[in-house]
mmCIF file of C-alpha atoms in Angstrom:
data_model
loop_
_atom_site.group_PDB
_atom_site.id
_atom_site.type_symbol
_atom_site.label_atom_id
_atom_site.label_comp_id
_atom_site.label_asym_id
_atom_site.label_seq_id
_atom_site.Cartn_x
_atom_site.Cartn_y
_atom_site.Cartn_z
ATOM 1 C CA MET A 51 99.962 23.832 -7.000
ATOM 2 C CA LEU A 52 103.713 22.912 -6.838
ATOM 3 C CA VAL A 53 104.036 26.991 -5.848
ATOM 4 C CA ALA A 54 101.696 26.673 -2.973
ATOM 5 C CA LEU A 55 104.014 23.323 -1.995
ATOM 6 C CA GLY A 56 107.075 25.464 -2.053
ATOM 7 C CA ALA A 57 105.578 29.087 -0.402
ATOM 8 C CA ASN A 58 104.720 26.168 2.268
ATOM 9 C CA VAL A 59 107.963 25.148 2.298
ATOM 10 C CA VAL A 60 109.307 28.613 2.841
ATOM 11 C CA ILE A 61 107.172 29.364 6.056
ATOM 12 C CA ALA A 62 106.727 25.797 7.465
ATOM 13 C CA ALA A 63 111.336 27.517 7.535
ATOM 14 C CA ALA A 64 111.244 30.851 8.190
ATOM 15 C CA LYS A 65 109.078 29.056 10.742
ATOM 16 C CA ALA A 66 111.070 27.262 12.377
ATOM 17 C CA ILE A 67 114.207 28.710 11.904
ATOM 18 C CA GLY A 68 111.854 31.947 13.825
ATOM 19 C CA GLY A 69 111.204 29.103 16.829
ATOM 20 C CA LEU A 70 113.650 27.811 17.545
ATOM 21 C CA ALA A 71 116.262 30.800 17.801
ATOM 22 C CA VAL A 72 113.983 32.539 20.393
ATOM 23 C CA ALA A 73 112.889 28.835 21.642
ATOM 24 C CA SER A 74 108.506 30.017 21.208
ATOM 25 C CA PRO A 75 106.947 26.527 21.748
ATOM 26 C CA ALA A 76 104.396 27.769 18.952
ATOM 27 C CA LEU A 77 105.692 29.276 16.656
ATOM 28 C CA LEU A 78 107.411 25.868 16.427
ATOM 29 C CA SER A 79 104.206 24.250 16.227
ATOM 30 C CA GLU A 80 102.941 26.435 13.602
ATOM 31 C CA ALA A 81 106.290 25.185 11.821
ATOM 32 C CA ALA A 82 105.181 21.307 12.738
ATOM 33 C CA HIS A 83 101.692 23.069 11.367
ATOM 34 C CA SER A 84 103.070 24.165 7.992
ATOM 35 C CA VAL A 85 105.878 21.145 7.395
ATOM 36 C CA ALA A 86 102.208 18.829 7.810
ATOM 37 C CA ASP A 87 100.257 20.863 5.608
ATOM 38 C CA SER A 88 103.447 20.430 3.094
ATOM 39 C CA MET A 89 103.266 16.733 3.944
ATOM 40 C CA ASN A 90 99.610 17.135 2.778
ATOM 41 C CA GLU A 91 99.651 18.679 -0.467
ATOM 42 C CA VAL A 92 102.570 16.283 -1.137
ATOM 43 C CA PHE A 93 100.558 13.196 -0.630
ATOM 44 C CA LEU A 94 97.356 15.480 -2.884
ATOM 45 C CA LEU A 95 100.297 15.770 -5.469
ATOM 46 C CA ALA A 96 101.476 12.195 -5.465
ATOM 47 C CA ALA A 97 97.299 10.918 -5.315
ATOM 48 C CA LEU A 98 97.187 13.388 -8.392
ATOM 49 C CA ARG A 99 99.013 11.850 -10.244
ATOM 50 C CA ARG A 100 99.153 7.949 -9.344
ATOM 51 C CA SER A 101 94.516 7.950 -9.316
ATOM 52 C CA ARG A 102 95.245 8.832 -13.203
ATOM 53 C CA ARG A 103 96.545 5.737 -14.574
ATOM 54 C CA PRO A 104 93.524 4.149 -16.986
ATOM 55 C CA PRO A 105 92.516 1.363 -15.242
ATOM 56 C CA ASP A 106 94.120 -2.705 -15.955
ATOM 57 C CA ARG A 107 94.110 -6.390 -15.333
ATOM 58 C CA ARG A 108 94.830 -5.664 -11.793
ATOM 59 C CA HIS A 109 93.234 -3.103 -11.437
ATOM 60 C CA PRO A 110 90.017 -2.696 -12.864
ATOM 61 C CA PHE A 111 87.936 -0.357 -11.749
ATOM 62 C CA GLY A 112 90.993 1.855 -11.889
ATOM 63 C CA TYR A 113 93.025 3.218 -9.275
ATOM 64 C CA GLY A 114 90.465 6.216 -8.403
ATOM 65 C CA LYS A 115 91.496 5.001 -4.713
ATOM 66 C CA GLU A 116 94.660 6.393 -4.778
ATOM 67 C CA ARG A 117 93.531 9.269 -3.504
ATOM 68 C CA PHE A 118 91.631 7.786 -0.617
ATOM 69 C CA PHE A 119 95.072 6.012 0.326
ATOM 70 C CA TRP A 120 97.299 9.055 0.274
ATOM 71 C CA SER A 121 94.695 10.412 2.592
ATOM 72 C CA LEU A 122 95.034 8.618 5.114
ATOM 73 C CA LEU A 123 98.742 9.053 5.396
ATOM 74 C CA ALA A 124 98.030 12.506 5.114
ATOM 75 C CA ALA A 125 96.127 12.097 8.782
ATOM 76 C CA VAL A 126 98.130 10.136 10.059
ATOM 77 C CA GLY A 127 100.960 12.622 9.642
ATOM 78 C CA ILE A 128 99.409 15.610 10.467
ATOM 79 C CA PHE A 129 98.730 14.257 14.275
ATOM 80 C CA ILE A 130 101.968 13.283 14.211
ATOM 81 C CA MET A 131 104.291 15.540 12.371
ATOM 82 C CA GLY A 132 101.533 18.113 14.075
ATOM 83 C CA GLY A 133 98.823 17.653 16.499
ATOM 84 C CA CYS A 134 101.832 15.419 18.938
ATOM 85 C CA PHE A 135 104.631 17.433 18.883
ATOM 86 C CA SER A 136 102.761 20.410 19.793
ATOM 87 C CA PHE A 137 100.741 19.118 22.188
ATOM 88 C CA TYR A 138 104.845 17.901 23.033
ATOM 89 C CA GLN A 139 106.429 21.409 23.393
ATOM 90 C CA GLY A 140 103.251 23.227 25.145
ATOM 91 C CA VAL A 141 104.504 20.612 28.029
ATOM 92 C CA GLU A 142 107.756 21.687 27.074
ATOM 93 C CA ALA A 143 106.655 25.122 27.998
ATOM 94 C CA LEU A 144 104.856 23.939 30.938
ATOM 95 C CA ARG A 145 107.684 22.706 32.262
ATOM 96 C CA GLY A 146 110.770 24.797 31.257
ATOM 97 C CA GLY A 147 109.373 28.022 31.552
ATOM 98 C CA GLY A 148 109.690 28.446 28.626
ATOM 99 C CA ALA A 149 112.363 31.318 26.562
ATOM 100 C CA GLU A 150 113.587 34.043 29.220
ATOM 101 C CA ASP A 151 114.425 36.529 26.981
ATOM 102 C CA LEU A 152 111.589 37.891 24.748
ATOM 103 C CA GLY A 153 113.831 40.042 22.616
ATOM 104 C CA GLY A 154 113.132 37.757 19.467
ATOM 105 C CA TYR A 155 109.999 37.733 19.547
ATOM 106 C CA VAL A 156 108.971 40.304 17.212
ATOM 107 C CA ALA A 157 110.806 38.670 14.335
ATOM 108 C CA GLY A 158 108.655 36.029 15.362
ATOM 109 C CA LEU A 159 105.799 37.750 14.826
ATOM 110 C CA VAL A 160 107.269 38.857 11.663
ATOM 111 C CA VAL A 161 107.682 35.942 10.594
ATOM 112 C CA LEU A 162 103.668 34.596 11.395
ATOM 113 C CA GLY A 163 102.658 38.557 10.341
ATOM 114 C CA VAL A 164 103.623 36.597 6.578
ATOM 115 C CA ALA A 165 102.711 33.777 7.179
ATOM 116 C CA LEU A 166 99.151 35.264 8.310
ATOM 117 C CA LEU A 167 99.137 37.144 5.386
ATOM 118 C CA ALA A 168 99.887 34.173 2.473
ATOM 119 C CA GLU A 169 97.384 31.940 4.186
ATOM 120 C CA GLY A 170 94.753 34.335 4.254
ATOM 121 C CA GLY A 171 95.387 35.637 1.161
ATOM 122 C CA SER A 172 95.043 31.329 -0.012
ATOM 123 C CA LEU A 173 91.432 31.825 2.107
ATOM 124 C CA LEU A 174 90.275 34.708 0.763
ATOM 125 C CA ARG A 175 91.165 32.955 -3.831
ATOM 126 C CA ALA A 176 89.319 29.408 -2.057
ATOM 127 C CA LEU A 177 85.968 31.301 -0.460
ATOM 128 C CA TYR A 178 85.995 32.740 -4.258
ATOM 129 C CA GLN A 179 85.862 29.958 -5.843
ATOM 130 C CA VAL A 180 83.424 28.732 -3.567
ATOM 131 C CA ARG A 181 81.730 31.775 -4.105
ATOM 132 C CA ARG A 182 81.473 31.395 -8.281
ATOM 133 C CA GLN A 183 80.340 27.784 -7.742
ATOM 134 C CA GLY A 184 76.852 28.787 -6.453
ATOM 135 C CA GLY A 185 78.439 29.237 -2.485
ATOM 136 C CA ALA A 186 78.971 27.653 0.458
ATOM 137 C CA GLY A 187 75.902 24.750 -0.615
ATOM 138 C CA ASP A 188 77.026 23.818 -4.153
ATOM 139 C CA GLY A 189 80.888 25.130 -3.823
ATOM 140 C CA LEU A 190 81.756 22.491 -0.969
ATOM 141 C CA ARG A 191 80.778 19.827 -3.173
ATOM 142 C CA ASP A 192 84.346 19.462 -4.701
ATOM 143 C CA PRO A 193 86.296 17.871 -1.959
ATOM 144 C CA ALA A 194 89.420 19.695 -3.901
ATOM 145 C CA LEU A 195 87.494 22.961 -3.277
ATOM 146 C CA ARG A 196 86.364 21.726 0.707
ATOM 147 C CA THR A 197 89.799 20.607 1.350
ATOM 148 C CA VAL A 198 91.707 23.746 0.624
ATOM 149 C CA VAL A 199 89.539 26.011 2.490
ATOM 150 C CA ALA A 200 89.831 23.246 5.642
ATOM 151 C CA GLU A 201 93.297 24.070 5.635
ATOM 152 C CA ASP A 202 93.803 27.497 4.422
ATOM 153 C CA GLY A 203 90.867 28.275 7.417
ATOM 154 C CA THR A 204 93.121 25.772 9.609
ATOM 155 C CA ALA A 205 96.390 27.505 8.911
ATOM 156 C CA VAL A 206 94.980 30.925 8.852
ATOM 157 C CA LEU A 207 93.616 30.307 13.169
ATOM 158 C CA GLY A 208 97.054 28.209 13.751
ATOM 159 C CA VAL A 209 99.209 31.462 13.192
ATOM 160 C CA THR A 210 96.435 34.090 14.659
ATOM 161 C CA LEU A 211 96.690 31.315 18.404
ATOM 162 C CA ALA A 212 100.597 31.061 17.910
ATOM 163 C CA ALA A 213 100.726 35.820 17.265
ATOM 164 C CA ALA A 214 98.270 35.876 20.296
ATOM 165 C CA GLY A 215 100.210 32.616 22.534
ATOM 166 C CA MET A 216 103.202 34.923 21.441
ATOM 167 C CA LEU A 217 101.694 38.478 22.366
ATOM 168 C CA LEU A 218 100.112 37.697 25.166
ATOM 169 C CA HIS A 219 103.567 35.944 27.323
ATOM 170 C CA MET A 220 105.219 39.350 26.067
ATOM 171 C CA ALA A 221 102.678 41.507 27.327
ATOM 172 C CA THR A 222 102.526 39.184 30.862
ATOM 173 C CA GLY A 223 105.514 37.228 31.383
ATOM 174 C CA GLN A 224 104.060 34.291 31.747
ATOM 175 C CA VAL A 225 104.700 30.945 29.460
ATOM 176 C CA LEU A 226 101.144 29.691 30.321
ATOM 177 C CA TRP A 227 99.307 31.409 27.025
ATOM 178 C CA GLU A 228 102.594 30.357 24.698
ATOM 179 C CA ALA A 229 101.211 26.526 25.996
ATOM 180 C CA ALA A 230 98.051 27.178 25.713
ATOM 181 C CA ALA A 231 98.411 27.942 21.823
ATOM 182 C CA SER A 232 100.204 25.317 20.834
ATOM 183 C CA MET A 233 98.285 22.986 22.904
ATOM 184 C CA ALA A 234 95.166 24.613 21.498
ATOM 185 C CA ILE A 235 96.920 24.357 17.746
ATOM 186 C CA GLY A 236 97.963 20.543 18.442
ATOM 187 C CA ALA A 237 94.358 19.922 19.512
ATOM 188 C CA LEU A 238 92.904 21.964 16.028
ATOM 189 C CA LEU A 239 95.802 19.387 14.089
ATOM 190 C CA VAL A 240 94.542 16.188 16.080
ATOM 191 C CA TYR A 241 90.958 17.102 15.149
ATOM 192 C CA VAL A 242 91.069 17.785 11.803
ATOM 193 C CA ALA A 243 94.061 14.196 11.431
ATOM 194 C CA TYR A 244 90.652 12.835 12.790
ATOM 195 C CA ARG A 245 88.172 14.280 10.041
ATOM 196 C CA LEU A 246 90.334 13.100 7.023
ATOM 197 C CA GLY A 247 90.872 10.194 8.293
ATOM 198 C CA ARG A 248 87.517 9.161 8.587
ATOM 199 C CA ASP A 249 86.183 10.219 5.410
ATOM 200 C CA ALA A 250 90.128 8.343 3.902
ATOM 201 C CA ARG A 251 88.670 5.410 6.350
ATOM 202 C CA ALA A 252 84.576 5.568 4.689
ATOM 203 C CA GLN A 253 86.145 5.768 1.516
ATOM 204 C CA LEU A 254 88.302 3.493 1.752
ATOM 205 C CA ILE A 255 86.793 0.481 2.580
ATOM 206 C CA GLY A 256 83.376 1.711 -0.421
ATOM 207 C CA GLU A 257 81.507 4.661 0.473
ATOM 208 C CA ALA A 258 78.461 4.983 -1.361
ATOM 209 C CA ALA A 259 77.458 7.828 -3.835
ATOM 210 C CA ASP A 260 75.676 10.805 -3.438
ATOM 211 C CA PRO A 261 73.041 10.049 -2.157
ATOM 212 C CA GLU A 262 70.687 12.194 -4.577
ATOM 213 C CA ALA A 263 73.028 10.717 -7.145
ATOM 214 C CA SER A 264 71.543 7.429 -6.009
ATOM 215 C CA GLU A 265 67.235 8.243 -5.431
ATOM 216 C CA ARG A 266 67.849 10.020 -10.038
ATOM 217 C CA ILE A 267 69.680 6.537 -11.144
ATOM 218 C CA ARG A 268 66.112 4.868 -9.139
ATOM 219 C CA ALA A 269 63.766 7.730 -10.478
ATOM 220 C CA LEU A 270 64.799 7.495 -13.851
ATOM 221 C CA LEU A 271 64.838 3.592 -13.601
ATOM 222 C CA ARG A 272 61.209 4.004 -12.689
ATOM 223 C CA ALA A 273 60.491 5.787 -14.762
ATOM 224 C CA GLN A 274 61.687 3.275 -17.283
ATOM 225 C CA PRO A 275 58.162 0.836 -19.377
ATOM 226 C CA GLU A 276 60.153 -2.072 -19.890
ATOM 227 C CA ILE A 277 61.017 -1.746 -16.002
ATOM 228 C CA ASP A 278 58.158 -3.600 -13.914
ATOM 229 C CA SER A 279 60.073 -2.993 -10.874
ATOM 230 C CA VAL A 280 63.465 -1.771 -9.466
ATOM 231 C CA GLU A 281 64.791 -4.215 -6.423
ATOM 232 C CA ALA A 282 67.839 -3.527 -5.536
ATOM 233 C CA LEU A 283 70.518 -0.408 -6.175
ATOM 234 C CA PHE A 284 74.213 -0.078 -5.168
ATOM 235 C CA THR A 285 76.669 1.808 -5.293
ATOM 236 C CA MET A 286 80.459 2.911 -4.827
ATOM 237 C CA LYS A 287 82.401 5.470 -4.985
ATOM 238 C CA THR A 288 85.703 4.482 -7.192
ATOM 239 C CA GLY A 289 87.309 7.150 -7.031
ATOM 240 C CA LEU A 290 86.663 11.543 -6.659
ATOM 241 C CA ASP A 291 84.809 11.430 -9.723
ATOM 242 C CA THR A 292 83.464 7.864 -10.472
ATOM 243 C CA ALA A 293 81.228 5.364 -9.295
ATOM 244 C CA LEU A 294 79.851 2.495 -9.366
ATOM 245 C CA ILE A 295 77.209 1.872 -10.452
ATOM 246 C CA ALA A 296 74.784 -1.598 -9.903
ATOM 247 C CA ALA A 297 71.352 -1.971 -10.796
ATOM 248 C CA ARG A 298 68.316 -5.474 -9.524
ATOM 249 C CA VAL A 299 65.622 -4.094 -11.676
ATOM 250 C CA ASP A 300 62.406 -6.306 -12.958
ATOM 251 C CA LEU A 301 61.358 -5.991 -16.535
ATOM 252 C CA ALA A 302 58.246 -6.259 -17.643
ATOM 253 C CA PRO A 303 57.492 -9.007 -20.105
ATOM 254 C CA GLY A 304 57.197 -10.063 -23.492
ATOM 255 C CA LEU A 305 60.504 -8.120 -24.127
ATOM 256 C CA ASP A 306 61.925 -10.499 -26.824
ATOM 257 C CA SER A 307 65.871 -10.912 -26.691
ATOM 258 C CA GLU A 308 66.457 -7.839 -29.190
ATOM 259 C CA ARG A 309 64.702 -5.551 -27.177
ATOM 260 C CA VAL A 310 65.602 -6.272 -24.488
ATOM 261 C CA GLU A 311 69.442 -5.740 -25.753
ATOM 262 C CA GLU A 312 68.405 -1.975 -26.982
ATOM 263 C CA VAL A 313 66.840 -1.345 -23.537
ATOM 264 C CA ALA A 314 70.447 -2.062 -21.475
ATOM 265 C CA VAL A 315 71.853 0.808 -23.670
ATOM 266 C CA ARG A 316 69.759 2.226 -24.582
ATOM 267 C CA ILE A 317 69.083 2.906 -19.877
ATOM 268 C CA LYS A 318 72.958 3.163 -19.757
ATOM 269 C CA ARG A 319 73.867 5.965 -21.348
ATOM 270 C CA SER A 320 70.950 7.494 -19.126
ATOM 271 C CA ILE A 321 72.137 7.289 -16.147
ATOM 272 C CA ALA A 322 75.801 8.196 -18.322
ATOM 273 C CA GLY A 323 73.975 11.299 -18.562
ATOM 274 C CA VAL A 324 71.840 12.386 -14.818
ATOM 275 C CA VAL A 325 75.007 10.762 -13.683
ATOM 276 C CA PRO A 326 78.370 11.754 -15.243
ATOM 277 C CA GLU A 327 80.259 10.348 -12.807
ATOM 278 C CA ALA A 328 79.019 6.639 -13.326
ATOM 279 C CA GLU A 329 81.593 5.109 -14.648
ATOM 280 C CA GLN A 330 80.947 1.429 -14.459
ATOM 281 C CA ILE A 331 77.485 0.412 -15.035
ATOM 282 C CA PHE A 332 75.367 -2.557 -14.074
ATOM 283 C CA LEU A 333 72.515 -3.884 -14.429
ATOM 284 C CA ASP A 334 70.539 -7.119 -13.672
ATOM 285 C CA VAL A 335 67.654 -8.898 -14.210
ATOM 286 C CA THR A 336 66.323 -11.170 -10.944
ATOM 287 C CA ASP A 337 63.003 -13.038 -12.694
ATOM 288 C CA HIS A 338 64.108 -17.163 -14.532
ATOM 289 C CA ARG A 339 63.128 -15.343 -17.837
ATOM 290 C CA ALA A 340 63.844 -16.709 -21.294
ATOM 291 C CA PRO A 341 66.841 -17.963 -21.962
ATOM 292 C CA GLU A 342 67.614 -15.652 -25.180
ATOM 293 C CA ALA A 343 65.779 -13.087 -23.129
ATOM 294 C CA ARG A 344 68.759 -13.833 -20.276
ATOM 295 C CA GLU A 345 71.244 -13.747 -22.196
ATOM 296 C CA ALA A 346 71.362 -10.708 -23.888
ATOM 297 C CA TRP A 347 70.486 -8.782 -20.461
ATOM 298 C CA GLU A 348 73.811 -10.762 -18.988
ATOM 299 C CA SER A 349 75.938 -8.915 -22.677
ATOM 300 C CA PRO A 350 78.620 -6.496 -21.930
ATOM 301 C CA ALA A 351 75.897 -3.848 -23.507
ATOM 302 C CA ALA A 352 73.266 -5.117 -20.254
ATOM 303 C CA THR A 353 75.853 -5.184 -18.042
ATOM 304 C CA GLY A 354 79.501 -3.591 -17.131
ATOM 305 C CA GLU A 355 81.295 -1.690 -20.076
ATOM 306 C CA ARG A 356 83.006 1.434 -19.198
ATOM 307 C CA GLY A 357 81.976 4.583 -20.771
ATOM 308 C CA GLY A 358 77.953 4.056 -19.836
ATOM 309 C CA ALA A 359 76.787 2.728 -23.362
#
């Protein structure tokens, strides 16, 4: 990831220098795009490092949601530094008429060509990884891989738009084409920022785990002979690969405290086996049974010990 970040910074610098040298709004918009991508990678690095911290007294469920917070910051950065700046460049090009000397545009197109090769190569590698992991259905379930595919695809599309705008400007002498390309890049980045921000918001306020995982847990609970019914099942993502599971169930009558303890441990282990991301598992009984059974059911083994045991 550090290599990708370094490459993005170099590409962003080349686009910015070329855009300033030839006063190309499309090239400057792509420079802002690359800066936003670089910032996003910095945030991702920070998120990866901070989210791996173990739970403590202040954060007993860990720091997995750090990733969602930094994703939200990345969305704000892409919106302001990428989308808004690109729109500004398009409007200024229309107001000012753009560059009159287009001789330096050849160098700018060379920069975009190199960027297209780099971004295209990264996109192909990401798509190959998706294919290895089961194709679009299974491969894109990985949030990190899905983000890489989206960023690389957006980068390739942005470079293509900028190059098309510059070529049409050179061919027709009309800056309108380049201004339109800048605004299209701005619209693309605003859309990406909206999607990132929407996902981060849902995850920060407490998004449920994958519906398929919930159904597997519900089916497992219903299959236990010691459980009469599953009254409620709650799930919440606590990180990209971790989730909290809480279930309220009715027990079959006639279970003593020792049996309840064994059942609780077995169910937790079964849930952890069916849903590996289930890091915290809590079980609760809804009816009023004998005090000794209730005490066993509320023991650490039945409620929330980490590790699913």
